[in-house]
Tab-separated table of C-alpha atoms in Angstrom:
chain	number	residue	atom	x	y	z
A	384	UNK	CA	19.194	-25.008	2.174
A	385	UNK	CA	15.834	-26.228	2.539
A	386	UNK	CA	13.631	-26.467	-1.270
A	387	UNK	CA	11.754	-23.589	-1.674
A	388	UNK	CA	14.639	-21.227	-0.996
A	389	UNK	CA	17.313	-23.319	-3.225
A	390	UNK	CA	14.849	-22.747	-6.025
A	391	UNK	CA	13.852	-19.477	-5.313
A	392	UNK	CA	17.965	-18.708	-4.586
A	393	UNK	CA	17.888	-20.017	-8.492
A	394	UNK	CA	15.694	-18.047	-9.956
A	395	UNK	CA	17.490	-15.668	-12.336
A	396	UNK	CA	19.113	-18.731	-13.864
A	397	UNK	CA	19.782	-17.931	-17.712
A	398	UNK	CA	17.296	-19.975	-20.418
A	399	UNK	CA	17.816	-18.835	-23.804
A	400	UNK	CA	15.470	-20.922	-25.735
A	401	UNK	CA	17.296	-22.834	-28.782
A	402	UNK	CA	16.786	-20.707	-32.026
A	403	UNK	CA	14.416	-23.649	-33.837
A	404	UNK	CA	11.967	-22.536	-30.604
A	405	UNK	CA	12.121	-18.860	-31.028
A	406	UNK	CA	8.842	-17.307	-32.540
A	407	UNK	CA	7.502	-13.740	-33.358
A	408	UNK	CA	7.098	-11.963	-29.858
A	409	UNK	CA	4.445	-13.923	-28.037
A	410	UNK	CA	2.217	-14.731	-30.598
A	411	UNK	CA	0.601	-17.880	-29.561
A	412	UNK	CA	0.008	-20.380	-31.449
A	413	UNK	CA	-2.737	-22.519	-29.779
A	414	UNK	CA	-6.091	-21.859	-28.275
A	415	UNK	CA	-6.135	-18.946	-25.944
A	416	UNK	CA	-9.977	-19.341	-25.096
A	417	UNK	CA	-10.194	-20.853	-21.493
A	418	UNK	CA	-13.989	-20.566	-20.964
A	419	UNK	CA	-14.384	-24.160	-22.297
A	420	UNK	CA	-15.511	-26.957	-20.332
A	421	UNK	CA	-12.807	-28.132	-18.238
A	422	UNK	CA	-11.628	-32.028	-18.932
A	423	UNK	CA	-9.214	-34.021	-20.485
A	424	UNK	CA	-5.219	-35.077	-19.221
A	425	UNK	CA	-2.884	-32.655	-18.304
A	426	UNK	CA	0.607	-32.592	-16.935
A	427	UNK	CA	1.978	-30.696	-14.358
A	428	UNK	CA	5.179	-29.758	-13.357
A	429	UNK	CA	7.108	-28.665	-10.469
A	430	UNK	CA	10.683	-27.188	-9.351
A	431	UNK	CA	12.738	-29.891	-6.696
A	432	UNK	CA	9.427	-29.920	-4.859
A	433	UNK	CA	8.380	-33.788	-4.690
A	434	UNK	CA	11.228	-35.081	-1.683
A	435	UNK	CA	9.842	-32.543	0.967
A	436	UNK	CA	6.288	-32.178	-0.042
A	437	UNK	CA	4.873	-35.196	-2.398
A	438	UNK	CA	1.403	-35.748	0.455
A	439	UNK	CA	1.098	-32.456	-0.323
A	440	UNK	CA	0.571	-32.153	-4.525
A	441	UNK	CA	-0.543	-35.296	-4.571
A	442	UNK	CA	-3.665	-34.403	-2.098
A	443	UNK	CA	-3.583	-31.451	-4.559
A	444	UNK	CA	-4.108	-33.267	-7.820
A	445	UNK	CA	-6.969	-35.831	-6.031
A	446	UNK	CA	-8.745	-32.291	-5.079
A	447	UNK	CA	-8.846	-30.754	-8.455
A	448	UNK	CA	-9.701	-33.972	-9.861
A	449	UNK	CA	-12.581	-34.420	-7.668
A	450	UNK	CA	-13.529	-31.000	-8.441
A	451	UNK	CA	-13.506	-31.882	-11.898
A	452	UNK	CA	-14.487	-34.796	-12.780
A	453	UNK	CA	-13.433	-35.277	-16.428
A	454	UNK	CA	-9.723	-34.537	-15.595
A	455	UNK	CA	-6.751	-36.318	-14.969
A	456	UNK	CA	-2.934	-34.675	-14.086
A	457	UNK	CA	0.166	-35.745	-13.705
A	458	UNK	CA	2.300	-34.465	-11.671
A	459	UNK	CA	6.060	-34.321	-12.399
A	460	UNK	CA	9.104	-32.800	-10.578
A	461	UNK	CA	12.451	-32.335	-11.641
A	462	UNK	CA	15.503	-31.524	-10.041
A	463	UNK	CA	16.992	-28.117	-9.389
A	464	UNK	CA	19.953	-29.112	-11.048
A	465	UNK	CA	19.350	-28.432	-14.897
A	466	UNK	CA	15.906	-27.337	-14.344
A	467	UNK	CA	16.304	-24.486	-17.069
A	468	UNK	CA	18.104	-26.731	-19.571
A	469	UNK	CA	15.526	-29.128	-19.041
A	470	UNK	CA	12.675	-26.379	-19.602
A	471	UNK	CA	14.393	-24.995	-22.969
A	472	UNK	CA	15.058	-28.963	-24.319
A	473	UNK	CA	11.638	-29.691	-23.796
A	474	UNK	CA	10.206	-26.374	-24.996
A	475	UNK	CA	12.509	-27.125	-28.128
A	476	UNK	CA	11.515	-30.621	-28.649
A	477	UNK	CA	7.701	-29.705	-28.173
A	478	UNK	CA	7.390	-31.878	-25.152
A	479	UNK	CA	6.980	-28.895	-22.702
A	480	UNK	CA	4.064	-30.145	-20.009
A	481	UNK	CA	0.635	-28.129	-20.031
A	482	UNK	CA	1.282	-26.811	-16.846
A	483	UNK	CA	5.053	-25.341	-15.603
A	484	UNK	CA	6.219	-23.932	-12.330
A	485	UNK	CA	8.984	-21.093	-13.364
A	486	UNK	CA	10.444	-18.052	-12.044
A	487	UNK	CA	10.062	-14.412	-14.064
A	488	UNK	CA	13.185	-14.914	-15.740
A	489	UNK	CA	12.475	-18.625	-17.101
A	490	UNK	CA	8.770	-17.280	-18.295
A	491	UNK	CA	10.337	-14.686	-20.351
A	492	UNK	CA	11.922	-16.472	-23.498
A	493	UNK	CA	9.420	-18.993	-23.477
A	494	UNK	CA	6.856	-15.874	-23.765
A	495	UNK	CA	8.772	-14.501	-26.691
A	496	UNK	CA	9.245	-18.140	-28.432
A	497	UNK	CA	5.163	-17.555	-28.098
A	498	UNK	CA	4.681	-20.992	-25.929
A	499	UNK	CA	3.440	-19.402	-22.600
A	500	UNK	CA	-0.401	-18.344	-22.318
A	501	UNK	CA	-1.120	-14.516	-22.374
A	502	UNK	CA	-3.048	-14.841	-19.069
A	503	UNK	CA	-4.090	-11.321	-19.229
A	504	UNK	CA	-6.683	-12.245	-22.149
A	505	UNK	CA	-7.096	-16.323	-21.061
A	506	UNK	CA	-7.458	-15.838	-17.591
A	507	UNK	CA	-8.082	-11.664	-17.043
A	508	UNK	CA	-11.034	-12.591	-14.894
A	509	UNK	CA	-8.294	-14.037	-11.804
A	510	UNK	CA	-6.361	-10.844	-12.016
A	511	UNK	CA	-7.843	-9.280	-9.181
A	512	UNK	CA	-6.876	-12.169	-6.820
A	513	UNK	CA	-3.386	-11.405	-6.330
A	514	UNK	CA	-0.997	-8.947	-4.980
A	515	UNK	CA	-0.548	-6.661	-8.129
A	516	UNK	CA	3.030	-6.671	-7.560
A	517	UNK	CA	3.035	-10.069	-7.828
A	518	UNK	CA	0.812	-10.116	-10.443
A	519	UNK	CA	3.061	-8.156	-12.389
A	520	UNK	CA	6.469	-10.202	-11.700
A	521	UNK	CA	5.564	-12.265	-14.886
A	522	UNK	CA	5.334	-9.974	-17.288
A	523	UNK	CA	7.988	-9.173	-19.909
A	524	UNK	CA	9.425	-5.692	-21.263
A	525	UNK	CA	8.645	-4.579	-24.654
A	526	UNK	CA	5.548	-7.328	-24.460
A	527	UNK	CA	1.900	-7.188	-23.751
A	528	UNK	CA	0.579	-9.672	-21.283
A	529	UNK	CA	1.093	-11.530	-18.228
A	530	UNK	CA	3.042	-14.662	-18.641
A	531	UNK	CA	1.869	-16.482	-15.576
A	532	UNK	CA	-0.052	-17.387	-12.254
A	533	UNK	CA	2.234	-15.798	-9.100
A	534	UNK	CA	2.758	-18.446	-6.805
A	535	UNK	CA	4.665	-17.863	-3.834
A	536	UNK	CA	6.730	-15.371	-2.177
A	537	UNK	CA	9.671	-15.125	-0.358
A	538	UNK	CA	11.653	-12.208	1.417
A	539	UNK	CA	13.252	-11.952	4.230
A	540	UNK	CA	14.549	-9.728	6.532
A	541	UNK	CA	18.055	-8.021	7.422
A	542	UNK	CA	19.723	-10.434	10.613
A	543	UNK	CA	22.829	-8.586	12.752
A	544	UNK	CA	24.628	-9.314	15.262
A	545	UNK	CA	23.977	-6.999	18.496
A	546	UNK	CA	26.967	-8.335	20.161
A	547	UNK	CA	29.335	-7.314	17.569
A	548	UNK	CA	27.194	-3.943	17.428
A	549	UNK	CA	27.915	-3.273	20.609
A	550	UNK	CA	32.036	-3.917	20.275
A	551	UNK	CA	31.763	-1.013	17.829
A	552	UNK	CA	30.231	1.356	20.139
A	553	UNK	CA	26.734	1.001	17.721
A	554	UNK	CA	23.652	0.933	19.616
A	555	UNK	CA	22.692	-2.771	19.383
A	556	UNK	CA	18.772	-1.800	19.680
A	557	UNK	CA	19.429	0.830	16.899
A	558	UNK	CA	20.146	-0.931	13.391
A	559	UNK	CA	20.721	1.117	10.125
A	560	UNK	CA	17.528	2.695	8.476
A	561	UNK	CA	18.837	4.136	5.180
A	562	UNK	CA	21.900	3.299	3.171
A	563	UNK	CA	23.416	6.826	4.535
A	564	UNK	CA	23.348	4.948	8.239
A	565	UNK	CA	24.671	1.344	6.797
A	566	UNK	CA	27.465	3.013	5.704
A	567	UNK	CA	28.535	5.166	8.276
A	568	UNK	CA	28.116	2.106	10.572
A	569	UNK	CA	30.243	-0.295	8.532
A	570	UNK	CA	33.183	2.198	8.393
A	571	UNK	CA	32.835	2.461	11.879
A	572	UNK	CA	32.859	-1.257	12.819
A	573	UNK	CA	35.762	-1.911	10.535
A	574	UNK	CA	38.095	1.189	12.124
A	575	UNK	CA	37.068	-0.379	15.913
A	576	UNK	CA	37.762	-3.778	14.718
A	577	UNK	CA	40.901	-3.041	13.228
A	578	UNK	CA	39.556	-4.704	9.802
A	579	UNK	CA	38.411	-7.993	11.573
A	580	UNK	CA	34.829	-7.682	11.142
A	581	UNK	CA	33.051	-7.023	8.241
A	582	UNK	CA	29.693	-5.399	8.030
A	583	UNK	CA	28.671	-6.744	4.650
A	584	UNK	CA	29.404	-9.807	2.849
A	585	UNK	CA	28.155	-9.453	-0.314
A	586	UNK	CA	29.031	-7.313	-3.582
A	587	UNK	CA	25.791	-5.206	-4.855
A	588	UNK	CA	23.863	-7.321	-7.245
A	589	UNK	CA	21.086	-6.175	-9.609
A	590	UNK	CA	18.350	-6.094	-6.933
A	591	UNK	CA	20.738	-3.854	-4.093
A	592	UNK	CA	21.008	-1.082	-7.202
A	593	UNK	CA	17.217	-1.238	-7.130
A	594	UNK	CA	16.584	-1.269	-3.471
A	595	UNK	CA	19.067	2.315	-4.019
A	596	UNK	CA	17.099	3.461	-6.529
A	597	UNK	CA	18.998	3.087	-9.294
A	598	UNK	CA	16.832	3.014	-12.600
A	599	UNK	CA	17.607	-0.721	-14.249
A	600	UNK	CA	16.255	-0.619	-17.419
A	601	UNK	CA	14.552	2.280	-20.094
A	602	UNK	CA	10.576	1.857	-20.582
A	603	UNK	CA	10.963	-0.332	-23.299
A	604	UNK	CA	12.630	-3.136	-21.930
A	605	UNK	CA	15.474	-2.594	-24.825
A	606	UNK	CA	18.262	-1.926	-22.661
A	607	UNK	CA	19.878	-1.441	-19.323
A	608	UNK	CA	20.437	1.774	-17.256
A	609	UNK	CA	22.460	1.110	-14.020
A	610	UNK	CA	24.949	2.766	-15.178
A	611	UNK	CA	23.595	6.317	-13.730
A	612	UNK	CA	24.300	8.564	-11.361
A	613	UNK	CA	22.679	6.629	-8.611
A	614	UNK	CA	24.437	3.759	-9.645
A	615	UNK	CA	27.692	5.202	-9.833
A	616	UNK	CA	27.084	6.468	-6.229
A	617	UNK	CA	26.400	3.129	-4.861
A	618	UNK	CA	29.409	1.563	-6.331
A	619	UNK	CA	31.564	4.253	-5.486
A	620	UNK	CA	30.371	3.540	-1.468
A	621	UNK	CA	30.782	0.039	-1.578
A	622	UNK	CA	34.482	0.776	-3.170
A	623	UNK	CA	35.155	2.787	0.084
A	624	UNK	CA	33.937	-0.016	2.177
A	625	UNK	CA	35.789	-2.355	0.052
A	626	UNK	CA	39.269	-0.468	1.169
A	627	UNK	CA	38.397	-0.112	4.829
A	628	UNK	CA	37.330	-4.004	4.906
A	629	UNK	CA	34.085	-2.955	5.972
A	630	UNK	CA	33.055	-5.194	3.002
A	631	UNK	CA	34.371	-8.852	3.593
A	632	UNK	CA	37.574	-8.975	1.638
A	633	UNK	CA	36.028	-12.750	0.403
A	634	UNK	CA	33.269	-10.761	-0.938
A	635	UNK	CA	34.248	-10.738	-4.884
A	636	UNK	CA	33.647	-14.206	-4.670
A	637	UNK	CA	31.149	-15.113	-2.239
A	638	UNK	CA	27.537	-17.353	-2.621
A	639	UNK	CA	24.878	-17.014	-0.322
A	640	UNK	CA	25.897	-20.250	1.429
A	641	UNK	CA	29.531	-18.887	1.973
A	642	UNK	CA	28.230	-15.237	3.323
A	643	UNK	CA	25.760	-17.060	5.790
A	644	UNK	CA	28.961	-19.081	7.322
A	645	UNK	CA	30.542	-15.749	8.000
A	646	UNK	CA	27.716	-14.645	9.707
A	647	UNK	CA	26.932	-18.063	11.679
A	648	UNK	CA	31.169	-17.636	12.449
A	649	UNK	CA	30.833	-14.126	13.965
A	650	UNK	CA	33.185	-12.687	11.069
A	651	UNK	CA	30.221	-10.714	9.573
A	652	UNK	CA	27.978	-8.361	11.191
A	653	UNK	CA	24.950	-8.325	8.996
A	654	UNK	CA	23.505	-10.529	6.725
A	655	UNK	CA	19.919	-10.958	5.036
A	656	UNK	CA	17.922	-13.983	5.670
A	657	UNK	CA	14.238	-15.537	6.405
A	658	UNK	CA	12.726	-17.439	9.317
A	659	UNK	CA	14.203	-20.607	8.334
A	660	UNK	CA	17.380	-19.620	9.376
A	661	UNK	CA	16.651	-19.223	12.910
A	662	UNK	CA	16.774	-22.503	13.497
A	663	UNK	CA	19.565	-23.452	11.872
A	664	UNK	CA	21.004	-20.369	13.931
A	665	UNK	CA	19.835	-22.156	17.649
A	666	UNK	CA	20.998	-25.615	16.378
A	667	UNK	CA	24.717	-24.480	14.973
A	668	UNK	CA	25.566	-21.177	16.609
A	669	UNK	CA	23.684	-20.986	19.829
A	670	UNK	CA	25.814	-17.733	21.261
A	671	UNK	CA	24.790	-15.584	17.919
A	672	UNK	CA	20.898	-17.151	18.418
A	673	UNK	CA	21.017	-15.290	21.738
A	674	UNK	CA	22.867	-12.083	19.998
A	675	UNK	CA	20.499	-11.686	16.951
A	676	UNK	CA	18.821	-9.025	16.050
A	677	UNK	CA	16.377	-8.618	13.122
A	678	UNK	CA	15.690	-5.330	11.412
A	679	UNK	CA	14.245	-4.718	7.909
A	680	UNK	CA	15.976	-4.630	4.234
A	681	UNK	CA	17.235	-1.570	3.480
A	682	UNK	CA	16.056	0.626	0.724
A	683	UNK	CA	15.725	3.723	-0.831
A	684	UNK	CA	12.502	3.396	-2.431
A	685	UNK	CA	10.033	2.045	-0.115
A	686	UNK	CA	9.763	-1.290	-1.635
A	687	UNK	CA	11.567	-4.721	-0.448
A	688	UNK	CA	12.660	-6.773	-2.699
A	689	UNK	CA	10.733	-9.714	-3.507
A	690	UNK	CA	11.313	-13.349	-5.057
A	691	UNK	CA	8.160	-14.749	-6.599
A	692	UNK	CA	7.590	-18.105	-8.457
A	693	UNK	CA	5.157	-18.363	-10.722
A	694	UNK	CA	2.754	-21.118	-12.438
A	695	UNK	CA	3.084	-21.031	-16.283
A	696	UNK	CA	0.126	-22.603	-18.774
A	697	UNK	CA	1.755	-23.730	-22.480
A	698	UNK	CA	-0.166	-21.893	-25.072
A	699	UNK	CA	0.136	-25.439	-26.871
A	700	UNK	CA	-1.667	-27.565	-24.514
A	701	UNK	CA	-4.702	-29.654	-25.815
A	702	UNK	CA	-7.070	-28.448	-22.984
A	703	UNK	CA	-6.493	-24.956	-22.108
A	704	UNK	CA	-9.615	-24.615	-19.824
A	705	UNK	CA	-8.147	-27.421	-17.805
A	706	UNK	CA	-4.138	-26.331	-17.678
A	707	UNK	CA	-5.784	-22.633	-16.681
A	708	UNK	CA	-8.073	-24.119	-14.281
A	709	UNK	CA	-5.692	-26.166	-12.622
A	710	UNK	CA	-3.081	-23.264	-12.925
A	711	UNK	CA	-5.334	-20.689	-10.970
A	712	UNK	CA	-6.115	-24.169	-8.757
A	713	UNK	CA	-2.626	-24.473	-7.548
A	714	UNK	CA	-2.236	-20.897	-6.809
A	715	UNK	CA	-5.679	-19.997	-5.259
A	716	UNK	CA	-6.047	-18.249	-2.100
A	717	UNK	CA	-7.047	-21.595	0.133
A	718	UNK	CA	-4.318	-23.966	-1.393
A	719	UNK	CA	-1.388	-20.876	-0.785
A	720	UNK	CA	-2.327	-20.887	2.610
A	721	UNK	CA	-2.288	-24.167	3.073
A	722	UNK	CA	1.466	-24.769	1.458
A	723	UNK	CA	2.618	-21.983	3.220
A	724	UNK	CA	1.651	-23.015	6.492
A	725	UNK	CA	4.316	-26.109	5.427
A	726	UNK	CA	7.593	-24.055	4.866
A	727	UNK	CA	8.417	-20.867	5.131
A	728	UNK	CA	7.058	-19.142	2.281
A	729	UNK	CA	4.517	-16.450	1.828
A	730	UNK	CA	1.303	-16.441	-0.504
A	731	UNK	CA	0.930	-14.089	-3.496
A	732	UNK	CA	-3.308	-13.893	-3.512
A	733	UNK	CA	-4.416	-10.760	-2.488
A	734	UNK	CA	-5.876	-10.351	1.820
A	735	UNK	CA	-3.490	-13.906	2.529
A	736	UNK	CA	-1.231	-12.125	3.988
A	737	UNK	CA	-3.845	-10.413	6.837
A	738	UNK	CA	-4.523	-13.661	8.053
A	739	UNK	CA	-3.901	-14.409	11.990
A	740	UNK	CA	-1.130	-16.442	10.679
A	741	UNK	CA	1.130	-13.219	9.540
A	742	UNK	CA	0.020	-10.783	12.056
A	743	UNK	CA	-0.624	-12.523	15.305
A	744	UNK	CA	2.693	-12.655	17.636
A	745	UNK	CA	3.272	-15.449	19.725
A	746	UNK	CA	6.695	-14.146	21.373
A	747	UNK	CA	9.097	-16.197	19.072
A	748	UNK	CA	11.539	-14.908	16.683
A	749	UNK	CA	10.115	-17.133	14.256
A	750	UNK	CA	6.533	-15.905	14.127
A	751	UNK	CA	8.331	-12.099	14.109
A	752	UNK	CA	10.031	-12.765	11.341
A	753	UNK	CA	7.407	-14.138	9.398
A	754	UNK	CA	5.005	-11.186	10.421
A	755	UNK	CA	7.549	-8.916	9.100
A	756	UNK	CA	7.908	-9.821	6.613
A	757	UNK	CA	4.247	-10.814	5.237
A	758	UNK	CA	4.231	-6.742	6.342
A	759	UNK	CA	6.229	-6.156	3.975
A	760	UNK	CA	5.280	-8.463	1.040
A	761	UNK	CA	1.843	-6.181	0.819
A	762	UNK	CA	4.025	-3.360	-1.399
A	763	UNK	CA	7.141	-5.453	-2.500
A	764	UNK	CA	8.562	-5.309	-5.913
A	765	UNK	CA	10.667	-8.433	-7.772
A	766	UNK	CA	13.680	-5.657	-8.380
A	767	UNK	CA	15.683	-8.718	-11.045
A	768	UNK	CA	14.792	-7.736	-13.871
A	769	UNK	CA	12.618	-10.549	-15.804
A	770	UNK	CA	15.550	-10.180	-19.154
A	771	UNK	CA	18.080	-10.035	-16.653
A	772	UNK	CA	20.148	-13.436	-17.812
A	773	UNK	CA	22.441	-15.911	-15.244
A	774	UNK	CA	25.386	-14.292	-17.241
A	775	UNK	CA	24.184	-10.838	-17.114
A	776	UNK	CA	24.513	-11.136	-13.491
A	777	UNK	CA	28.057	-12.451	-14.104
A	778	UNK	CA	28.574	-9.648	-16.553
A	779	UNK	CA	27.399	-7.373	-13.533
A	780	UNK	CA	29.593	-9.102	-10.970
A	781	UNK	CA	32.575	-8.952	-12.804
A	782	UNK	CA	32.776	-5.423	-13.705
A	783	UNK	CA	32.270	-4.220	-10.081
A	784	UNK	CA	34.906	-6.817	-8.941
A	785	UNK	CA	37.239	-4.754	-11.184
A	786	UNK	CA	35.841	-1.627	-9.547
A	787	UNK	CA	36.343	-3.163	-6.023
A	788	UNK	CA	39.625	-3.735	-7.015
A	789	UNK	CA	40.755	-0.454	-7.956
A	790	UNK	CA	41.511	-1.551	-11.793
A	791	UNK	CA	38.671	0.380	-13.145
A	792	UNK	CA	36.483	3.406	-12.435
A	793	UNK	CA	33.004	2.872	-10.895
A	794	UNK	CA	31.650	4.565	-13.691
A	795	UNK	CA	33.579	3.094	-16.421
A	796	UNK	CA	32.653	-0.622	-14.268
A	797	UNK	CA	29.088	0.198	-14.628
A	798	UNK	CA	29.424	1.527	-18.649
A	799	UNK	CA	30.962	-2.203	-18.934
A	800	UNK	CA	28.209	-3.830	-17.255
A	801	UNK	CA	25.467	-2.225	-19.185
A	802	UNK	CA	26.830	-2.786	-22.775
A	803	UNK	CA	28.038	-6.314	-21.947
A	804	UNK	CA	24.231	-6.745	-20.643
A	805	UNK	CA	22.845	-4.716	-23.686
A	806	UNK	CA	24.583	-7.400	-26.193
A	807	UNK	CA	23.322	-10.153	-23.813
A	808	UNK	CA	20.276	-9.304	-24.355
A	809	UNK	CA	20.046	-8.535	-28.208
A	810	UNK	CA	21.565	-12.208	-28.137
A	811	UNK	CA	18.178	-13.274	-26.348
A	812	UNK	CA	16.546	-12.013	-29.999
């Protein structure tokens, strides 16, 4: 798995912020006036970024230093491993650098601790440069404010395999549309294949029940509410899919890594991915490469789903006009283009996305991909909920592995889920 989507794959990792850090719901304690003049030494810091793309930040930091003068940053990367521990020791120990790279989840306790700038009031003036979906992905529930600079995107679209379509007696160049079609076709598959091939490899996490249209959480942010009817409905489907091994009997414990073998082995039908697994696809599995076909995510509300990263400024820094400066720097319009011309990822600044670049075709699945998806960036929503921990998720998972199983109801899996979550998430204070 190439960088950006290990650490975008990551980001709903837990952080709960050590209870010496913890403050009054975001009030900031340092200097939220940005207008300053812009000088002085600041350190930046990135997510596993340096091995693939160190010419590229460090061409970065020379610009921005050029542009101003009286500066000096320095970058820093750490490892995906223990990136959140890392982020909550140093956030703990006051050594958090001026300048973070996070994902919604990581911005959130650090918000309420009161240690990540209120951009809405330091930076308001940027607002209006982003997708305001995107914009909105780093705000937190039950807080005023926007936590952070988006930086990029990354979605991807639904890959099957038209071969294995076709063995069903499915029209290869007709995909499913709506959950109501998915269905139907799995069943289908699994009775034709006598329980060989799977349609699905995956379990519903937090994001499928919002692609449904399943309500997550009340208005306040105070608590969760996938435990609806919608919800139940969902679960209940996947239970019947579950039984007729339309659902990969593996699924209960499956990773993204493990579900995308299943696919590149034929035993899976559909699977979600991005452009950068074409390749892989033509290198390791050259029969499916000629078999695949490429339709969008599913959903019941008109929105994909949507991961975002996100550039954070520490309300504590010594030179706030700088850290915001260089913040908005790194995630401008020109220098999001130019990274995601580099890897496959898509930029969060508003009009990017109409570029040549993600709307011209060239005739390769790559470039169709990525036009597809840039498509549908324009109205996508980060479904994850920003409070939604690492072991809510687990919470989640195991409740509707018990439902899978048969050893509880769907609705008494999803009553489970949302009180274990709720207490989760008085925990996070």
């Amino acid at each position: 798995m190439s960088m950006p989507r290990r650490a975008l794959a990551a980001a709903a990792v837990a952080l709960v912020l050590p209870l010496s850090a913890c403050g009054s719901g975001g009030d900031d304690s340092g200097p939220t006036d940005a207008s300053g003049k812009i000088e002085g030494d600041i350190t930046f810091q990135t997510w596993n970024l340096r091995a693939n793309f160190k010419p590229y930040f460090e061409g970065l930091v020379a610009d921005f230093e050029k542009k101003y003068p009286g500066t000096r940053v320095k970058w820093i990367d750490q490892p995906a491993e223990g990136y959140p521990d890392k982020i909550s020791a140093d956030a703990a120990g006051g050594t958090l650098p001026d300048v973070v790279n996070v994902s919604p989840d990581l911005v959130a306790p650090l918000a309420k601790a009161g240690m990540a700038l209120d951009l809405d009031k330091a930076a308001g003036k940027y607002k209006s440069e982003y997708l305001s979906g995107a914009w909105a992905s780093h705000q937190v529930p039950g807080m005023s404010g926007t936590y952070a600079f988006p930086w990029y995107l990354n979605t991807g679209p639904l890959f099957y395999n038209k071969s294995l379509f076709t063995r069903a007696g499915l029209d290869p160049s007709s995909p499913p549309k709506t959950y109501g079609d998915l269905f139907a076709d799995a069943l289908r598959m699994a009775k034709k294949s006598d329980g060989k091939v799977a349609t699905l490899a995956n379990v519903p996490t937090i994001e499928d029940f919002g692609r449904y249209g399943v309500q997550l959480m009340n208005k306040e942010g105070t608590g969760f509410a996938f435990n609806d009817a919608k919800g139940i409905e969902l679960l209940t489907e996947y239970k019947q899919l579950y039984d007729a091994k339309a659902l990969d009997p593996q699924a209960l414990t499956a990773t993204p890594e493990s579900s995308g073998r299943k696919f590149l082995t034929e035993a899976v039908a559909m699977n979600p991915g991005s452009a950068l697994d074409l390749g892989n696809f033509k290198k390791q599995a050259p029969d499916l490469y000629k078999n695949i076909g490429i339709t969008d995510q599913i959903t019941s509300t008109g929105h994909v789903n949507m991961y975002v990263m996100g550039v954070m400024v520490n309300s504590r820094t010594a030179h706030t006009p700088a850290a915001v400066a260089f913040a908005h720097f790194v995630t401008d319009a020109h220098n999001q283009m130019s990274f995601a011309k580099k890897v496959a990822i898509f930029p969060s600044t508003a009009g990017s996305l109409d570029d040549p670049y993600f709307t011209k075709e060239d005739g390769t699945d790559e470039t169709r991909v990525r036009i597809a998806a840039a498509k549908s960036l324009k109205n996508a929503v980060n479904y994850t909920p920003v409070l939604f921990s690492d072991q809510m998720k687990t919470a989640l998972r195991n409740e509707v592995a018990k439902a899978l199983q048969g050893k509880q109801s769907p609705k008494a899996a999803l009553d489970n889920a949302v009180k274990a979550c709720d207490q989760l998430l008085k925990q996070q204070g």
